PDB file of C-alpha atoms in Angstrom:
ATOM      1  CA  ARG A 100      17.831  -6.990  -5.251  1.00  0.00           C
ATOM      2  CA  ARG A 101      14.370  -5.600  -4.188  1.00  0.00           C
ATOM      3  CA  HIS A 102      12.160  -8.622  -4.012  1.00  0.00           C
ATOM      4  CA  VAL A 103      11.921 -11.578  -1.588  1.00  0.00           C
ATOM      5  CA  THR A 104       9.048 -14.183  -0.805  1.00  0.00           C
ATOM      6  CA  GLU A 105       7.743 -12.747   2.202  1.00  0.00           C
ATOM      7  CA  PHE A 106       8.363  -9.253   3.413  1.00  0.00           C
ATOM      8  CA  LEU A 107       7.047  -6.196   5.887  1.00  0.00           C
ATOM      9  CA  HIS A 108       4.355  -4.210   4.473  1.00  0.00           C
ATOM     10  CA  VAL A 109       3.537  -1.124   6.567  1.00  0.00           C
ATOM     11  CA  GLU A 110      -0.063   0.372   5.293  1.00  0.00           C
ATOM     12  CA  CYS A 111      -2.032   3.432   6.323  1.00  0.00           C
ATOM     13  CA  GLU A 112      -4.638   5.527   5.500  1.00  0.00           C
ATOM     14  CA  TRP A 113      -5.238   9.267   5.680  1.00  0.00           C
ATOM     15  CA  GLY A 114      -8.523  11.062   6.115  1.00  0.00           C
ATOM     16  CA  SER A 115      -9.212  14.480   4.637  1.00  0.00           C
ATOM     17  CA  VAL A 116      -7.047  14.469   1.845  1.00  0.00           C
ATOM     18  CA  MET A 117      -8.735  16.245  -0.947  1.00  0.00           C
ATOM     19  CA  THR A 118      -5.518  16.579  -3.515  1.00  0.00           C
ATOM     20  CA  MET A 119      -2.362  15.586  -5.111  1.00  0.00           C
ATOM     21  CA  ASP A 120      -0.684  18.228  -3.236  1.00  0.00           C
ATOM     22  CA  ASP A 121      -2.228  17.175   0.360  1.00  0.00           C
ATOM     23  CA  HIS A 122      -1.234  13.642  -0.147  1.00  0.00           C
ATOM     24  CA  VAL A 123       2.660  14.448  -0.844  1.00  0.00           C
ATOM     25  CA  ALA A 124       2.820  16.748   1.868  1.00  0.00           C
ATOM     26  CA  LYS A 125       1.727  13.606   4.384  1.00  0.00           C
ATOM     27  CA  LEU A 126       4.312  11.342   2.559  1.00  0.00           C
ATOM     28  CA  LYS A 127       7.342  13.888   3.057  1.00  0.00           C
ATOM     29  CA  HIS A 128       6.526  14.354   6.399  1.00  0.00           C
ATOM     30  CA  MET A 129       6.135  10.318   6.804  1.00  0.00           C
ATOM     31  CA  MET A 130       9.553  10.126   5.388  1.00  0.00           C
ATOM     32  CA  LYS A 131      11.418  12.629   7.161  1.00  0.00           C
ATOM     33  CA  SER A 132       9.958  11.435  10.428  1.00  0.00           C
ATOM     34  CA  ILE A 133      10.862   7.843   9.608  1.00  0.00           C
ATOM     35  CA  VAL A 134      14.812   8.885   8.969  1.00  0.00           C
ATOM     36  CA  ALA A 135      14.728  11.459  11.999  1.00  0.00           C
ATOM     37  CA  GLY A 136      13.205   8.458  14.458  1.00  0.00           C
ATOM     38  CA  PHE A 137      15.616   6.013  13.378  1.00  0.00           C
ATOM     39  CA  LEU A 138      18.585   8.495  14.201  1.00  0.00           C
ATOM     40  CA  LEU A 139      17.093   9.016  17.172  1.00  0.00           C
ATOM     41  CA  ARG A 140      16.266   5.385  18.340  1.00  0.00           C
ATOM     42  CA  ALA A 141      19.304   3.812  16.530  1.00  0.00           C
ATOM     43  CA  ARG A 142      22.088   6.248  17.347  1.00  0.00           C
ATOM     44  CA  SER A 143      24.407   4.197  18.977  1.00  0.00           C
ATOM     45  CA  LEU A 144      24.116   1.012  16.694  1.00  0.00           C
ATOM     46  CA  LEU A 145      24.542   3.412  13.830  1.00  0.00           C
ATOM     47  CA  MET A 146      27.500   4.654  15.175  1.00  0.00           C
ATOM     48  CA  GLU A 147      28.961   1.147  15.797  1.00  0.00           C
ATOM     49  CA  MET A 148      28.176   0.300  12.002  1.00  0.00           C
ATOM     50  CA  ASP A 149      29.677   3.739  10.644  1.00  0.00           C
ATOM     51  CA  LEU A 150      26.747   4.620   9.425  1.00  0.00           C
ATOM     52  CA  LEU A 151      25.436   7.544  11.478  1.00  0.00           C
ATOM     53  CA  GLU A 152      26.867  10.211   9.073  1.00  0.00           C
ATOM     54  CA  ARG A 153      25.341   8.183   5.806  1.00  0.00           C
ATOM     55  CA  VAL A 154      21.758   8.513   7.736  1.00  0.00           C
ATOM     56  CA  GLU A 155      22.214  12.127   8.755  1.00  0.00           C
ATOM     57  CA  ARG A 156      22.495  12.639   4.925  1.00  0.00           C
ATOM     58  CA  LEU A 157      19.277  10.877   4.111  1.00  0.00           C
ATOM     59  CA  ARG A 158      17.297  12.991   6.841  1.00  0.00           C
ATOM     60  CA  ASP A 159      18.674  16.268   4.945  1.00  0.00           C
ATOM     61  CA  MET A 160      17.785  14.845   1.716  1.00  0.00           C
ATOM     62  CA  CYS A 161      14.377  14.457   3.069  1.00  0.00           C
ATOM     63  CA  ASP A 162      14.382  18.244   2.524  1.00  0.00           C
ATOM     64  CA  ASP A 163      15.910  18.511  -0.734  1.00  0.00           C
ATOM     65  CA  ALA A 164      13.219  15.804  -2.640  1.00  0.00           C
ATOM     66  CA  ILE A 165      11.622  16.602  -5.955  1.00  0.00           C
ATOM     67  CA  THR A 166       8.198  15.929  -7.131  1.00  0.00           C
ATOM     68  CA  MET A 167       8.120  14.615 -10.749  1.00  0.00           C
ATOM     69  CA  THR A 168       4.968  13.357 -13.117  1.00  0.00           C
ATOM     70  CA  HIS A 169       5.153  10.260 -15.261  1.00  0.00           C
ATOM     71  CA  ARG A 170       5.287  12.318 -18.212  1.00  0.00           C
ATOM     72  CA  GLU A 171       7.992  14.133 -16.866  1.00  0.00           C
ATOM     73  CA  ALA A 172      10.033  10.837 -16.010  1.00  0.00           C
ATOM     74  CA  ILE A 173       9.504   9.697 -19.683  1.00  0.00           C
ATOM     75  CA  GLU A 174      10.651  13.052 -20.511  1.00  0.00           C
ATOM     76  CA  TYR A 175      13.822  12.974 -18.301  1.00  0.00           C
ATOM     77  CA  CYS A 176      14.801   9.275 -19.638  1.00  0.00           C
ATOM     78  CA  ARG A 177      14.588  10.412 -23.235  1.00  0.00           C
ATOM     79  CA  ALA A 178      16.933  13.438 -22.663  1.00  0.00           C
ATOM     80  CA  HIS A 179      19.302  11.256 -20.590  1.00  0.00           C
ATOM     81  CA  GLU A 180      19.386   8.342 -22.945  1.00  0.00           C
ATOM     82  CA  ILE A 181      17.399   5.872 -20.666  1.00  0.00           C
ATOM     83  CA  TYR A 182      15.691   3.629 -22.946  1.00  0.00           C
ATOM     84  CA  LYS A 183      13.014   1.191 -23.270  1.00  0.00           C
ATOM     85  CA  ASP A 184      14.921  -0.832 -25.118  1.00  0.00           C
ATOM     86  CA  GLU A 185      18.950  -0.901 -24.690  1.00  0.00           C
ATOM     87  CA  GLU A 186      19.615  -3.173 -27.716  1.00  0.00           C
ATOM     88  CA  THR A 187      17.588  -1.002 -30.402  1.00  0.00           C
ATOM     89  CA  LYS A 188      17.935   2.238 -28.440  1.00  0.00           C
ATOM     90  CA  GLU A 189      14.065   2.782 -28.469  1.00  0.00           C
ATOM     91  CA  HIS A 190      12.773   5.448 -26.276  1.00  0.00           C
ATOM     92  CA  PHE A 191       9.567   5.149 -23.986  1.00  0.00           C
ATOM     93  CA  GLY A 192       6.489   6.384 -25.425  1.00  0.00           C
ATOM     94  CA  ASP A 193       3.955   8.677 -23.030  1.00  0.00           C
ATOM     95  CA  ARG A 194       1.909   5.780 -21.773  1.00  0.00           C
ATOM     96  CA  ASP A 195       4.788   3.027 -21.263  1.00  0.00           C
ATOM     97  CA  ASP A 196       5.368   1.978 -18.075  1.00  0.00           C
ATOM     98  CA  ILE A 197       9.127   2.252 -16.871  1.00  0.00           C
ATOM     99  CA  PRO A 198      10.416  -0.861 -15.655  1.00  0.00           C
ATOM    100  CA  GLU A 199      12.514  -1.435 -12.320  1.00  0.00           C
ATOM    101  CA  ALA A 200      15.829  -1.174 -13.950  1.00  0.00           C
ATOM    102  CA  ALA A 201      15.201   1.857 -15.798  1.00  0.00           C
ATOM    103  CA  GLU A 202      13.408   3.547 -12.987  1.00  0.00           C
ATOM    104  CA  ARG A 203      16.503   2.665 -10.737  1.00  0.00           C
ATOM    105  CA  LYS A 204      18.786   4.135 -13.305  1.00  0.00           C
ATOM    106  CA  MET A 205      16.947   7.316 -13.641  1.00  0.00           C
ATOM    107  CA  ILE A 206      16.492   7.940  -9.575  1.00  0.00           C
ATOM    108  CA  ASP A 207      20.290   7.034  -9.470  1.00  0.00           C
ATOM    109  CA  ARG A 208      21.056   9.893 -11.904  1.00  0.00           C
ATOM    110  CA  ILE A 209      18.822  12.394 -10.323  1.00  0.00           C
ATOM    111  CA  GLY A 210      20.420  11.679  -6.767  1.00  0.00           C
ATOM    112  CA  LYS A 211      17.439  12.646  -4.823  1.00  0.00           C
ATOM    113  CA  ILE A 212      14.305  11.358  -3.239  1.00  0.00           C
ATOM    114  CA  VAL A 213      11.624  11.428  -5.896  1.00  0.00           C
ATOM    115  CA  TYR A 214       8.223  11.531  -5.717  1.00  0.00           C
ATOM    116  CA  LEU A 215       6.691  10.033  -8.892  1.00  0.00           C
ATOM    117  CA  THR A 216       3.048  11.106  -9.691  1.00  0.00           C
ATOM    118  CA  HIS A 217       0.186  11.085 -12.065  1.00  0.00           C
ATOM    119  CA  PHE A 218       0.449   7.502 -13.902  1.00  0.00           C
ATOM    120  CA  PRO A 219      -1.634   6.706 -16.911  1.00  0.00           C
ATOM    121  CA  LYS A 220      -4.591   5.003 -15.201  1.00  0.00           C
ATOM    122  CA  GLU A 221      -4.105   1.518 -16.586  1.00  0.00           C
ATOM    123  CA  PHE A 222      -0.918   1.141 -14.304  1.00  0.00           C
ATOM    124  CA  LYS A 223      -3.027   1.486 -11.295  1.00  0.00           C
ATOM    125  CA  SER A 224      -5.447  -0.156  -9.226  1.00  0.00           C
ATOM    126  CA  PHE A 225      -9.443   0.580 -10.118  1.00  0.00           C
ATOM    127  CA  TYR A 226      -9.572   2.944  -6.561  1.00  0.00           C
ATOM    128  CA  PHE A 227      -7.451   5.506  -7.529  1.00  0.00           C
ATOM    129  CA  ARG A 228      -9.090   9.027  -8.088  1.00  0.00           C
ATOM    130  CA  ARG A 229      -8.528  10.330 -11.661  1.00  0.00           C
ATOM    131  CA  GLY A 230      -6.378  13.384 -12.464  1.00  0.00           C
ATOM    132  CA  PRO A 231      -6.013  15.157 -15.664  1.00  0.00           C
ATOM    133  CA  ASP A 232      -5.266  13.390 -19.209  1.00  0.00           C
ATOM    134  CA  ASP A 233      -6.603  10.080 -18.245  1.00  0.00           C
ATOM    135  CA  THR A 234      -4.296   9.722 -15.514  1.00  0.00           C
ATOM    136  CA  VAL A 235      -4.748   8.868 -11.621  1.00  0.00           C
ATOM    137  CA  LEU A 236      -3.616  10.490  -8.460  1.00  0.00           C
ATOM    138  CA  GLY A 237      -0.919   8.132  -7.494  1.00  0.00           C
ATOM    139  CA  CYS A 238       2.418   8.648  -6.197  1.00  0.00           C
ATOM    140  CA  ASP A 239       5.439   6.081  -6.002  1.00  0.00           C
ATOM    141  CA  VAL A 240       8.258   7.354  -3.709  1.00  0.00           C
ATOM    142  CA  CYS A 241      11.470   6.287  -5.149  1.00  0.00           C
ATOM    143  CA  VAL A 242      14.926   6.604  -3.782  1.00  0.00           C
ATOM    144  CA  PRO A 243      18.599   6.203  -4.749  1.00  0.00           C
ATOM    145  CA  GLY A 244      20.077   2.938  -4.817  1.00  0.00           C
ATOM    146  CA  VAL A 245      16.715   0.988  -4.148  1.00  0.00           C
ATOM    147  CA  GLY A 246      14.060   2.645  -6.472  1.00  0.00           C
ATOM    148  CA  GLU A 247      10.509   2.498  -5.139  1.00  0.00           C
ATOM    149  CA  ILE A 248       9.758   1.858  -1.417  1.00  0.00           C
ATOM    150  CA  VAL A 249       6.397   3.217  -1.224  1.00  0.00           C
ATOM    151  CA  GLY A 250       3.384   3.017  -3.354  1.00  0.00           C
ATOM    152  CA  SER A 251       0.698   5.190  -2.832  1.00  0.00           C
ATOM    153  CA  GLY A 252      -2.301   7.612  -3.799  1.00  0.00           C
ATOM    154  CA  VAL A 253      -5.646   9.404  -3.318  1.00  0.00           C
ATOM    155  CA  ARG A 254      -8.678   7.286  -3.197  1.00  0.00           C
ATOM    156  CA  LEU A 255     -11.638   7.369  -5.026  1.00  0.00           C
ATOM    157  CA  SER A 256     -14.427   8.625  -2.451  1.00  0.00           C
ATOM    158  CA  ASP A 257     -17.693   9.076  -4.824  1.00  0.00           C
ATOM    159  CA  TYR A 258     -19.603   5.807  -4.987  1.00  0.00           C
ATOM    160  CA  GLU A 259     -20.526   5.875  -8.547  1.00  0.00           C
ATOM    161  CA  GLU A 260     -17.358   6.880  -9.524  1.00  0.00           C
ATOM    162  CA  LEU A 261     -15.968   3.977  -7.683  1.00  0.00           C
ATOM    163  CA  HIS A 262     -18.926   1.693  -8.838  1.00  0.00           C
ATOM    164  CA  ALA A 263     -17.903   2.409 -12.640  1.00  0.00           C
ATOM    165  CA  ALA A 264     -14.266   1.956 -12.078  1.00  0.00           C
ATOM    166  CA  LEU A 265     -14.709  -1.523 -11.011  1.00  0.00           C
ATOM    167  CA  LEU A 266     -16.902  -2.263 -14.231  1.00  0.00           C
ATOM    168  CA  GLU A 267     -14.089  -0.535 -16.271  1.00  0.00           C
ATOM    169  CA  ALA A 268     -11.928  -3.046 -14.726  1.00  0.00           C
ATOM    170  CA  GLY A 269     -13.787  -5.911 -15.184  1.00  0.00           C
ATOM    171  CA  LEU A 270     -14.552  -6.750 -11.671  1.00  0.00           C
ATOM    172  CA  LYS A 271     -17.486  -7.807 -10.145  1.00  0.00           C
ATOM    173  CA  PRO A 272     -18.948  -4.723  -7.951  1.00  0.00           C
ATOM    174  CA  GLU A 273     -21.028  -7.737  -5.498  1.00  0.00           C
ATOM    175  CA  GLU A 274     -17.763  -8.986  -4.621  1.00  0.00           C
ATOM    176  CA  TYR A 275     -16.665  -5.540  -3.363  1.00  0.00           C
ATOM    177  CA  ARG A 276     -19.823  -4.665  -1.569  1.00  0.00           C
ATOM    178  CA  GLU A 277     -18.147  -3.770   1.691  1.00  0.00           C
ATOM    179  CA  TYR A 278     -15.483  -1.267   0.141  1.00  0.00           C
ATOM    180  CA  LEU A 279     -18.549  -0.003  -1.966  1.00  0.00           C
ATOM    181  CA  ASP A 280     -20.796   0.261   0.958  1.00  0.00           C
ATOM    182  CA  LEU A 281     -18.033   2.492   2.861  1.00  0.00           C
ATOM    183  CA  ARG A 282     -18.174   5.040  -0.254  1.00  0.00           C
ATOM    184  CA  LYS A 283     -22.066   4.797  -0.518  1.00  0.00           C
ATOM    185  CA  TYR A 284     -22.596   5.475   3.196  1.00  0.00           C
ATOM    186  CA  GLY A 285     -19.904   8.454   3.673  1.00  0.00           C
ATOM    187  CA  SER A 286     -16.466   7.521   4.705  1.00  0.00           C
ATOM    188  CA  GLY A 287     -14.959  10.621   3.487  1.00  0.00           C
ATOM    189  CA  CYS A 288     -12.228  11.773   1.240  1.00  0.00           C
ATOM    190  CA  THR A 289      -8.935   9.643   2.056  1.00  0.00           C
ATOM    191  CA  SER A 290      -5.254   8.715   0.556  1.00  0.00           C
ATOM    192  CA  GLY A 291      -3.122   5.561   1.509  1.00  0.00           C
ATOM    193  CA  MET A 292       0.027   4.164   0.877  1.00  0.00           C
ATOM    194  CA  GLY A 293       1.977   0.905   1.152  1.00  0.00           C
ATOM    195  CA  LEU A 294       5.588   1.169   2.563  1.00  0.00           C
ATOM    196  CA  GLY A 295       7.987  -1.484   2.060  1.00  0.00           C
ATOM    197  CA  LEU A 296       9.854  -1.763   5.368  1.00  0.00           C
ATOM    198  CA  ASP A 297      12.727  -4.133   4.381  1.00  0.00           C
ATOM    199  CA  ARG A 298      13.598  -1.753   1.375  1.00  0.00           C
ATOM    200  CA  MET A 299      13.403   1.241   3.862  1.00  0.00           C
ATOM    201  CA  LEU A 300      15.951  -0.812   5.909  1.00  0.00           C
ATOM    202  CA  THR A 301      17.954  -1.585   2.684  1.00  0.00           C
ATOM    203  CA  TRP A 302      18.075   2.374   1.670  1.00  0.00           C
ATOM    204  CA  LEU A 303      18.904   3.222   5.250  1.00  0.00           C
ATOM    205  CA  LEU A 304      21.753   0.918   5.861  1.00  0.00           C
ATOM    206  CA  ASP A 305      23.340   1.145   2.401  1.00  0.00           C
ATOM    207  CA  ARG A 306      22.647  -2.486   1.610  1.00  0.00           C
ATOM    208  CA  PHE A 307      22.986  -3.895  -1.809  1.00  0.00           C
ATOM    209  CA  SER A 308      20.309  -6.451  -1.184  1.00  0.00           C
ATOM    210  CA  ILE A 309      17.183  -6.529   0.469  1.00  0.00           C
ATOM    211  CA  ARG A 310      18.329 -10.061   1.670  1.00  0.00           C
ATOM    212  CA  GLU A 311      20.819  -8.639   3.806  1.00  0.00           C
ATOM    213  CA  VAL A 312      18.155  -6.392   5.887  1.00  0.00           C
ATOM    214  CA  ILE A 313      15.761  -9.936   6.859  1.00  0.00           C
ATOM    215  CA  THR A 314      16.728 -12.132   9.518  1.00  0.00           C
ATOM    216  CA  PHE A 315      15.484 -15.041   7.742  1.00  0.00           C
ATOM    217  CA  PRO A 316      15.086 -14.290   4.030  1.00  0.00           C
ATOM    218  CA  ARG A 317      13.050 -16.171   1.840  1.00  0.00           C
ATOM    219  CA  TYR A 318      13.115 -16.711  -1.884  1.00  0.00           C
ATOM    220  CA  PRO A 319      12.596 -19.070  -4.695  1.00  0.00           C
ATOM    221  CA  GLY A 320      15.236 -21.981  -3.554  1.00  0.00           C
ATOM    222  CA  GLN A 321      15.487 -20.979  -0.088  1.00  0.00           C
ATOM    223  CA  LEU A 322      12.394 -21.279   2.354  1.00  0.00           C
ATOM    224  CA  PHE A 323      12.999 -21.353   6.160  1.00  0.00           C
TER     225      PHE A 323
END
């Protein structure tokens, strides 16, 4: 439902972002701007497709979003019988990853846009800034019916910390020389995100599968 061989990924980096709160505020502004802009530019088509009221509700949903840490998501799953293993009814541990199906079930039950933050550091790439309790300042934007549509986070800005994180991840600093130089010579504090454009359309247009919003979907067994 959410994966294809080729997809459109929209990326950006924001400057002068110091905290998780700053970053989430950027994401919230972006989400509302996208939905509002979609309403403005595609209004006549949405009316033809009988989707105008839906997208208007999604615009209002942007104002009613919630922020939830990974630890709080684990606690939510435990409280609402969303299991790590459905057969054995095993609950998620504190540092377990919540897989796609369970995450979608949680988001659908909440029924709101969820900004999921503060993941265990082993889930994310080396360049995420560290948070409390061995977490990183990452944020996934999850929406009902689709799940994650944005992956993002605050970046490590200190050269020494970034170098140490590369070594900890088992990577070779010499292969990341240009990236390290950005921090070494002062690129400032940044955060960034990657938005799955096709997943966003799946949500906006209330489609069951991502294949319905791509003109020529490419996936295993179907390559044009």
